[in-house]
Each structure stands twice: as C-alpha cells, then as structure tokens.
mmCIF file of C-alpha atoms in Angstrom:
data_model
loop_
_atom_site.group_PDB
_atom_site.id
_atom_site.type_symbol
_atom_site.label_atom_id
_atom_site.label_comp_id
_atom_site.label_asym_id
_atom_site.label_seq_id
_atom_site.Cartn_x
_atom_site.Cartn_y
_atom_site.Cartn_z
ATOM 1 C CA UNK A 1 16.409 -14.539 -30.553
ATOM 2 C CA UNK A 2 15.952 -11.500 -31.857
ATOM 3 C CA UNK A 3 12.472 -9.706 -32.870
ATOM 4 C CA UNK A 4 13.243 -9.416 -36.327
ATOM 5 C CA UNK A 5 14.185 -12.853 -36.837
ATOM 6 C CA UNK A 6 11.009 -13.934 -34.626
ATOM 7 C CA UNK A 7 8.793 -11.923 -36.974
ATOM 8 C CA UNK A 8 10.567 -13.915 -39.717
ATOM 9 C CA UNK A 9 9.771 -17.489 -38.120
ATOM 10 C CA UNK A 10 6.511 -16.378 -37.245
ATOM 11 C CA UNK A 11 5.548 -15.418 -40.790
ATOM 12 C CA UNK A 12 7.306 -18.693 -42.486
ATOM 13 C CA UNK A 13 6.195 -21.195 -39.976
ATOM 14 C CA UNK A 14 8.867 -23.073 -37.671
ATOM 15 C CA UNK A 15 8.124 -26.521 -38.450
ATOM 16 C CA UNK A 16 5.333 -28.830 -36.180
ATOM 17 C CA UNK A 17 5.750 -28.545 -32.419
ATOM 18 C CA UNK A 18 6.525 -32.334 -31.359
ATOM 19 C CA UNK A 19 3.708 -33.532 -28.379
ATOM 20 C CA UNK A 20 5.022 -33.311 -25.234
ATOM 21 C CA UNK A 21 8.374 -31.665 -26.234
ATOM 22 C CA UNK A 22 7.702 -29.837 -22.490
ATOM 23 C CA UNK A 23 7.550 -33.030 -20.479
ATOM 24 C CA UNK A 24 10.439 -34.686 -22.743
ATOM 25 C CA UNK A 25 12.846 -32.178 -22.064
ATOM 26 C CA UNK A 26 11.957 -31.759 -17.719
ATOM 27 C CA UNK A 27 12.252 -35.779 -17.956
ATOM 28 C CA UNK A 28 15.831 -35.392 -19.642
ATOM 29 C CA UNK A 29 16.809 -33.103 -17.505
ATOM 30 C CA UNK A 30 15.593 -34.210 -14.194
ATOM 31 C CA UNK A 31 17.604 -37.483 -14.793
ATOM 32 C CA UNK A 32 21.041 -36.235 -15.623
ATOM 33 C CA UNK A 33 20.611 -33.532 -13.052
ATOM 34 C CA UNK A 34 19.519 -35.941 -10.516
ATOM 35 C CA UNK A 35 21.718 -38.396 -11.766
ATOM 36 C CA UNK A 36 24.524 -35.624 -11.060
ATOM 37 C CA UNK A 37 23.618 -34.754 -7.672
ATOM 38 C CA UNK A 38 24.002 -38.370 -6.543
ATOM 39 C CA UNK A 39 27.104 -38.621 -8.679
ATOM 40 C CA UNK A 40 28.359 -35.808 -6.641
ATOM 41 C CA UNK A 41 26.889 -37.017 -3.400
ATOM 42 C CA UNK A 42 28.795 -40.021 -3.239
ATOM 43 C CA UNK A 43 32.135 -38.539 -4.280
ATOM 44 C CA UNK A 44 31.936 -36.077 -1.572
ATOM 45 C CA UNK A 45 29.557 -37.519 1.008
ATOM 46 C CA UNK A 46 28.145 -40.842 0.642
ATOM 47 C CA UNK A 47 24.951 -42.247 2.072
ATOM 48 C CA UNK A 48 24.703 -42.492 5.615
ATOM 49 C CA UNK A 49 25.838 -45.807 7.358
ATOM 50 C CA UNK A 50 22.777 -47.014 8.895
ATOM 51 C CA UNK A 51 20.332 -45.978 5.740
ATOM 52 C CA UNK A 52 19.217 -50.255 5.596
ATOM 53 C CA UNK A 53 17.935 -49.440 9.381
ATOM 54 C CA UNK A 54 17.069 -45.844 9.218
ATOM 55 C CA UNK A 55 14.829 -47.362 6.586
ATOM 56 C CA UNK A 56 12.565 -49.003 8.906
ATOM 57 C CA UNK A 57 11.857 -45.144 10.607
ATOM 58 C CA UNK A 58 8.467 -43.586 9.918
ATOM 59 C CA UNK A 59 10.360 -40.314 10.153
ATOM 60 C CA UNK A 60 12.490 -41.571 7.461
ATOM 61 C CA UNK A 61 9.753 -42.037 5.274
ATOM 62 C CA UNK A 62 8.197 -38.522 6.250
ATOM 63 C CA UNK A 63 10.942 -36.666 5.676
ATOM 64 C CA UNK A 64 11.363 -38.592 1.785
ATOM 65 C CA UNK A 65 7.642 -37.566 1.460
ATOM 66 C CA UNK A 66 8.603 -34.473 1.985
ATOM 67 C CA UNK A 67 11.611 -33.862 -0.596
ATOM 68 C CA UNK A 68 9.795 -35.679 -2.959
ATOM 69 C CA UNK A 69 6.745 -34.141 -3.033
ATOM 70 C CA UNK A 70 8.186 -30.905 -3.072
ATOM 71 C CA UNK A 71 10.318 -31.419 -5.967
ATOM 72 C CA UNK A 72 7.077 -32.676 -8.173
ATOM 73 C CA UNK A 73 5.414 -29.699 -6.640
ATOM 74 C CA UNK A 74 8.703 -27.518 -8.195
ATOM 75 C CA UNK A 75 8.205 -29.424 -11.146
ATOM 76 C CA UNK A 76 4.949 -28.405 -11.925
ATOM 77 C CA UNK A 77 5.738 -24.786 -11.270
ATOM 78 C CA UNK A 78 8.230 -25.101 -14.001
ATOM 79 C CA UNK A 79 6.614 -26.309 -16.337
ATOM 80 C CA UNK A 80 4.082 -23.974 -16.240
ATOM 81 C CA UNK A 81 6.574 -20.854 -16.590
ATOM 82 C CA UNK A 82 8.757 -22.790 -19.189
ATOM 83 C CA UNK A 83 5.753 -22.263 -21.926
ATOM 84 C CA UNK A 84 4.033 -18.506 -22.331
ATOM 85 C CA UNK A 85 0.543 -17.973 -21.940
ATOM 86 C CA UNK A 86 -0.075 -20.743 -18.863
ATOM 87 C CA UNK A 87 -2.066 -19.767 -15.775
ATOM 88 C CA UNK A 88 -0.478 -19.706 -12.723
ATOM 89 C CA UNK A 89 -3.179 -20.209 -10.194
ATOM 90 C CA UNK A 90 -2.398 -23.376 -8.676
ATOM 91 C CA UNK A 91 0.966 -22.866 -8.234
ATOM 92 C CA UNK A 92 1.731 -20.943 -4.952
ATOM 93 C CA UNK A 93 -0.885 -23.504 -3.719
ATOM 94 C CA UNK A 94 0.884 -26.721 -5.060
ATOM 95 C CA UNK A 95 3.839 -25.404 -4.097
ATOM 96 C CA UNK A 96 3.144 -24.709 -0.720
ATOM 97 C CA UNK A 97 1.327 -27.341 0.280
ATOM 98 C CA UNK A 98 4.055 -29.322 1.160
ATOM 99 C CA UNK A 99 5.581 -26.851 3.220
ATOM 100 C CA UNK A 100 2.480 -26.449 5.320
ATOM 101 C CA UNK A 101 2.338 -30.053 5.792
ATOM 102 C CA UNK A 102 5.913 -30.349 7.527
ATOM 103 C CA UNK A 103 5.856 -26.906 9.132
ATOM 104 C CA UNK A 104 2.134 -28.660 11.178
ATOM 105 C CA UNK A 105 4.147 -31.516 12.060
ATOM 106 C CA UNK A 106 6.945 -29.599 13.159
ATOM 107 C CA UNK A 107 4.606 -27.700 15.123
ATOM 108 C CA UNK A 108 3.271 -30.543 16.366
ATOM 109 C CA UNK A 109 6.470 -32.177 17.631
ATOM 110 C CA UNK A 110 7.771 -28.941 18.971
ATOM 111 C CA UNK A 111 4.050 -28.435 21.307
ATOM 112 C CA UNK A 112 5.180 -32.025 22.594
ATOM 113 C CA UNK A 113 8.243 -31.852 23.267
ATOM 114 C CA UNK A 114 10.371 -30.398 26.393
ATOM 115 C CA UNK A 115 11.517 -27.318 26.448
ATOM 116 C CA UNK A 116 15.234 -28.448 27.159
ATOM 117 C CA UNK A 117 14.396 -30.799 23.791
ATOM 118 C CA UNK A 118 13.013 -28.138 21.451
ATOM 119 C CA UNK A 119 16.528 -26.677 20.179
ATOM 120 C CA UNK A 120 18.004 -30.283 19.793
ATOM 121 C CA UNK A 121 14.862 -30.713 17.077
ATOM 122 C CA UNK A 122 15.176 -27.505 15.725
ATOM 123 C CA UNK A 123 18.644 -27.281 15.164
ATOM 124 C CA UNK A 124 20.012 -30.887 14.956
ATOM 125 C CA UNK A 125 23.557 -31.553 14.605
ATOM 126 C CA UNK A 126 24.107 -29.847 11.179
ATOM 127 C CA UNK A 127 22.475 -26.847 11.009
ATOM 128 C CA UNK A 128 25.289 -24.940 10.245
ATOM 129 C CA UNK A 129 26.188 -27.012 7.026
ATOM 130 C CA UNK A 130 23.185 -28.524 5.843
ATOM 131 C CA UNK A 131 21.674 -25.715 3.786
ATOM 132 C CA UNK A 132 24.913 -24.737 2.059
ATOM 133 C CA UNK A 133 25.475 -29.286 1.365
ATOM 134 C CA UNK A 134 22.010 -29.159 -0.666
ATOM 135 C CA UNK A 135 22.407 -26.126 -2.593
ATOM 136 C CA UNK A 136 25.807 -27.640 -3.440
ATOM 137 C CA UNK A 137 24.359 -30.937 -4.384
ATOM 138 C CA UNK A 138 21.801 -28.981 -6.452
ATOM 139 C CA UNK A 139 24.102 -27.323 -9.253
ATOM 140 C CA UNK A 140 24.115 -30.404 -11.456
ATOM 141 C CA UNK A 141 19.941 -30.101 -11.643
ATOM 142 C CA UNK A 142 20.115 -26.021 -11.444
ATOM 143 C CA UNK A 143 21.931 -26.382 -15.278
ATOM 144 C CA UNK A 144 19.999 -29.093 -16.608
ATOM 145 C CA UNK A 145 16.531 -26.997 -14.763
ATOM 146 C CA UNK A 146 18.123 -23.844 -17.019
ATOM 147 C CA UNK A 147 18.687 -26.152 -20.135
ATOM 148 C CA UNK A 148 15.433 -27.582 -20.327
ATOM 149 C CA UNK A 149 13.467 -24.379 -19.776
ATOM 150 C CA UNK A 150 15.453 -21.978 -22.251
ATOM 151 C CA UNK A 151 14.486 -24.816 -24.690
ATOM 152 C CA UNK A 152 10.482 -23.637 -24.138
ATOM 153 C CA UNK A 153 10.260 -20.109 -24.543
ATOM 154 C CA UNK A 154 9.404 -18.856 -21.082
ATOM 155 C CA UNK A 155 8.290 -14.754 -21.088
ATOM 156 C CA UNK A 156 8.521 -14.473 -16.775
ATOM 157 C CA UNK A 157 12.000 -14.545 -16.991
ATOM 158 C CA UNK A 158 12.526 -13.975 -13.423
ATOM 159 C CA UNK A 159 10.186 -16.078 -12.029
ATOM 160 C CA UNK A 160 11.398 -18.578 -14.459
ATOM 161 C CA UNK A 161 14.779 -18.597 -12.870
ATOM 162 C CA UNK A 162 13.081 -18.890 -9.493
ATOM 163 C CA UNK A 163 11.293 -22.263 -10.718
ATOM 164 C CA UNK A 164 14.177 -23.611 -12.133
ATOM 165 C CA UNK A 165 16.249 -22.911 -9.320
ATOM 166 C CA UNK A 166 13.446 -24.395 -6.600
ATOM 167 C CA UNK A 167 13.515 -27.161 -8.516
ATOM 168 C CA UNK A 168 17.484 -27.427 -8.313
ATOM 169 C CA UNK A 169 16.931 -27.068 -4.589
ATOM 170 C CA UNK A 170 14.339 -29.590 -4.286
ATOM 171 C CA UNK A 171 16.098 -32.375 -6.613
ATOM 172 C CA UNK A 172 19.371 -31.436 -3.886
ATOM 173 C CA UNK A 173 17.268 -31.881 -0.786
ATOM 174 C CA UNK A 174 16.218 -35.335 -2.241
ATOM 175 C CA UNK A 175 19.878 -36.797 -3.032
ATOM 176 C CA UNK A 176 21.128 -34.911 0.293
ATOM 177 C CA UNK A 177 18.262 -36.746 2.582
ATOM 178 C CA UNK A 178 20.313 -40.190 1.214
ATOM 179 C CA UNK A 179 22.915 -38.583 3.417
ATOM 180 C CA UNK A 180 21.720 -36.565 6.218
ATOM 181 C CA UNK A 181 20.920 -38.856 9.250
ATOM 182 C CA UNK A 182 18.432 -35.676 10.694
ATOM 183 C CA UNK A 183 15.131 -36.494 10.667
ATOM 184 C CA UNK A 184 13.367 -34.370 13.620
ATOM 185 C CA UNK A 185 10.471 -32.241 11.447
ATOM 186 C CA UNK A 186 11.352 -29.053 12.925
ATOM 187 C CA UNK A 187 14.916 -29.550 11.714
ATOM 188 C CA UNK A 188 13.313 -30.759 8.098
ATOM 189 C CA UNK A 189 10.968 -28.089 8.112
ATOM 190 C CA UNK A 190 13.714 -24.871 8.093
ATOM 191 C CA UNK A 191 17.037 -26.031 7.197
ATOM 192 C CA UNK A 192 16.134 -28.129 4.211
ATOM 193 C CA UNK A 193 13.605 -25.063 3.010
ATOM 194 C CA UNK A 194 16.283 -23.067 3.708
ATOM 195 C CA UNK A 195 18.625 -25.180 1.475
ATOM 196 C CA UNK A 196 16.292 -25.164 -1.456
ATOM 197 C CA UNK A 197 15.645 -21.378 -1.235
ATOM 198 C CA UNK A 198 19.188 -20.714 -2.243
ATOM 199 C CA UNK A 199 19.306 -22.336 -5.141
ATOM 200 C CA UNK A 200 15.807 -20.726 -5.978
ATOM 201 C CA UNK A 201 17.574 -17.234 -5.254
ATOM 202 C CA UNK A 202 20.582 -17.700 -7.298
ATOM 203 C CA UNK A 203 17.657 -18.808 -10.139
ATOM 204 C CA UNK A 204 15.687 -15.551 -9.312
ATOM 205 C CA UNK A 205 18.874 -13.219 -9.828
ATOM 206 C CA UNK A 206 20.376 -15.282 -12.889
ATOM 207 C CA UNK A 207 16.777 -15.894 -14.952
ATOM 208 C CA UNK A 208 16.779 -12.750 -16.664
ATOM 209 C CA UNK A 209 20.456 -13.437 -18.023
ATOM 210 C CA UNK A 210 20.592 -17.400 -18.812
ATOM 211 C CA UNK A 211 16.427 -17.906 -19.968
ATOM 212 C CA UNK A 212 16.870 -14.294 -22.625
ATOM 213 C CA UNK A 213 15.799 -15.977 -25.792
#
C-alpha cells in the first residue's frame, strides 16, 4: 500500500474492523498449514511404526509437550507483531519458557547419565537429518504464517518474518515428532530447536520483502 492511498483510506474510513479478524485468520492458517505439513509428512515419511506403543512413553508425551507448547508460545508472538502498536513484553518470556523447560531436563538426563551414554542422547540416530526434515515439513505453515500476517498490518517487518517463520518451525516440529522415533531430551532439546530456527531465519531474511504492505 502506498502512503498516498493510506492517507486516502485513512481520511474516508475503511469500513468496520470485524472482531477477532486476528485470531480468524492464525486459526485459518494454522489448519491448512498444519494440515499441509502432515499432508506432506505422510507422502514422504509416514508416522513411525510403533507410534500405538511409543504412546504409552512418558518421554513421548514430554517431547509432544514440548512441540506443542512451543508452537502456542510462537503463536502468541505472532499475533502480537501481526497488529501495530502491541507490547511485546511477554514475549521473549513466553517464548522461551519452553525452551528452558527441555534444556533443565536435558540437563538433567545428561548429569545422570554415563559418560559413554551422553553422545547417544545428544545426538541420537538422526542428527544429521532431523533439522533439515522439520524445516522441510514446515513450508506449508511458513506460507499460510506469511498469509495470515500480511493480512494484519504488521510495522516490525523483520521481526514479523521471524514470528511467522518460528511458528512454521514449531507447527514442523509438531507433525515431524509423529515421525521421529527420538525421544532422549538432550536430542529434543538442540536438534528440534535447531529445526525450528531455520525456518525462523529464512522468516527473518524474507519479512521485509513478503509482509511490505
């Protein structure tokens, strides 16, 4: 949009804002892009073969507390950057506290364990593929993340991106977990961080360009 023809909707009056056009739109977009990444998850991975007995895990459960609680947490950051004029405080703490939570229990399990058994948590079986599967399985949510907040007017264009991109990354991680049979914390704790990250990068780099209203 350009400042001219802002001025010009400004001074005519755009029509009434509907109620909860914010939460509308994330809830749109979170289901096709979720529905996407598990689209795209079963094409080219598929869940893993013993999820009915994995099930019965606590660690399973942990590490879906995890993923899910980070993506509301992602959630909530974009929401408040989609719409101008929204604090910020809580963010880096809502956003974090999820992390912190895993990284103490990885911690935890990694104080415990042998030293012979610390690299097996840390670095699994798929550490070399895991990061680059999620930010895959996030591109479906990273365009309907971009979608939903060019809708709303967002002024921190960069940090915008960065939202919308965690967000991708965290909405990945969840679809991906369906998949991955890892579930040490240490493992949980970097690789799937690391997974969401690039997503968030890519939405750092690109918010600028694709949220310009």
């Amino acid at each position: 949009m350009k400042t001219d023809d802002l001025v010009t909707m400004l001074a005519t009056g755009a029509g009434a804002v509907q109620p909860n056009q914010a939460a509308r739109r994330y809830a749109t977009a979170v289901g096709c892009g979720a529905l996407g990444a598990a689209l795209l998850m079963a094409v080219l991975l598929g869940p893993r073969h013993d999820l009915a007995a994995a099930a019965l895990l606590p660690m399973f459960w942990v590490k879906t507390a995890f993923v899910i609680s980070f993506a509301a947490a992602s959630l909530f950051a974009a929401l408040r950057l989609s719409r101008p004029g929204l604090s910020l405080a809580w963010v880096p703490r809502v956003v974090s506290a999820p992390v912190v939570a895993i990284w103490l229990l990885a911690a935890a399990v990694l104080m415990r364990a042998d030293a012979a058994q610390r690299t097996v948590l840390f670095f699994g079986s798929s550490w070399n593929y895991c990061p680059f599967l999620i930010a895959l399985l996030s591109a479906p949510m990273f365009v309907a993340a971009m979608w939903a907040m060019k809708g709303l007017a967002p002024t921190r264009l960069r940090l915008a991106g960065a939202a919308a991109g965690l967000l991708a990354g965290a909405v990945g991680a969840m679809v991906y977990s369906v998949h991955c049979t890892e579930m040490a914390a240490p493992f949980i704790g970097f690789w799937y961080l690391l997974g969401m990250l690039i997503p968030t990068a890519v939405g750092t780099l690109l918010g600028p360009r694709l949220l310009r209203w």
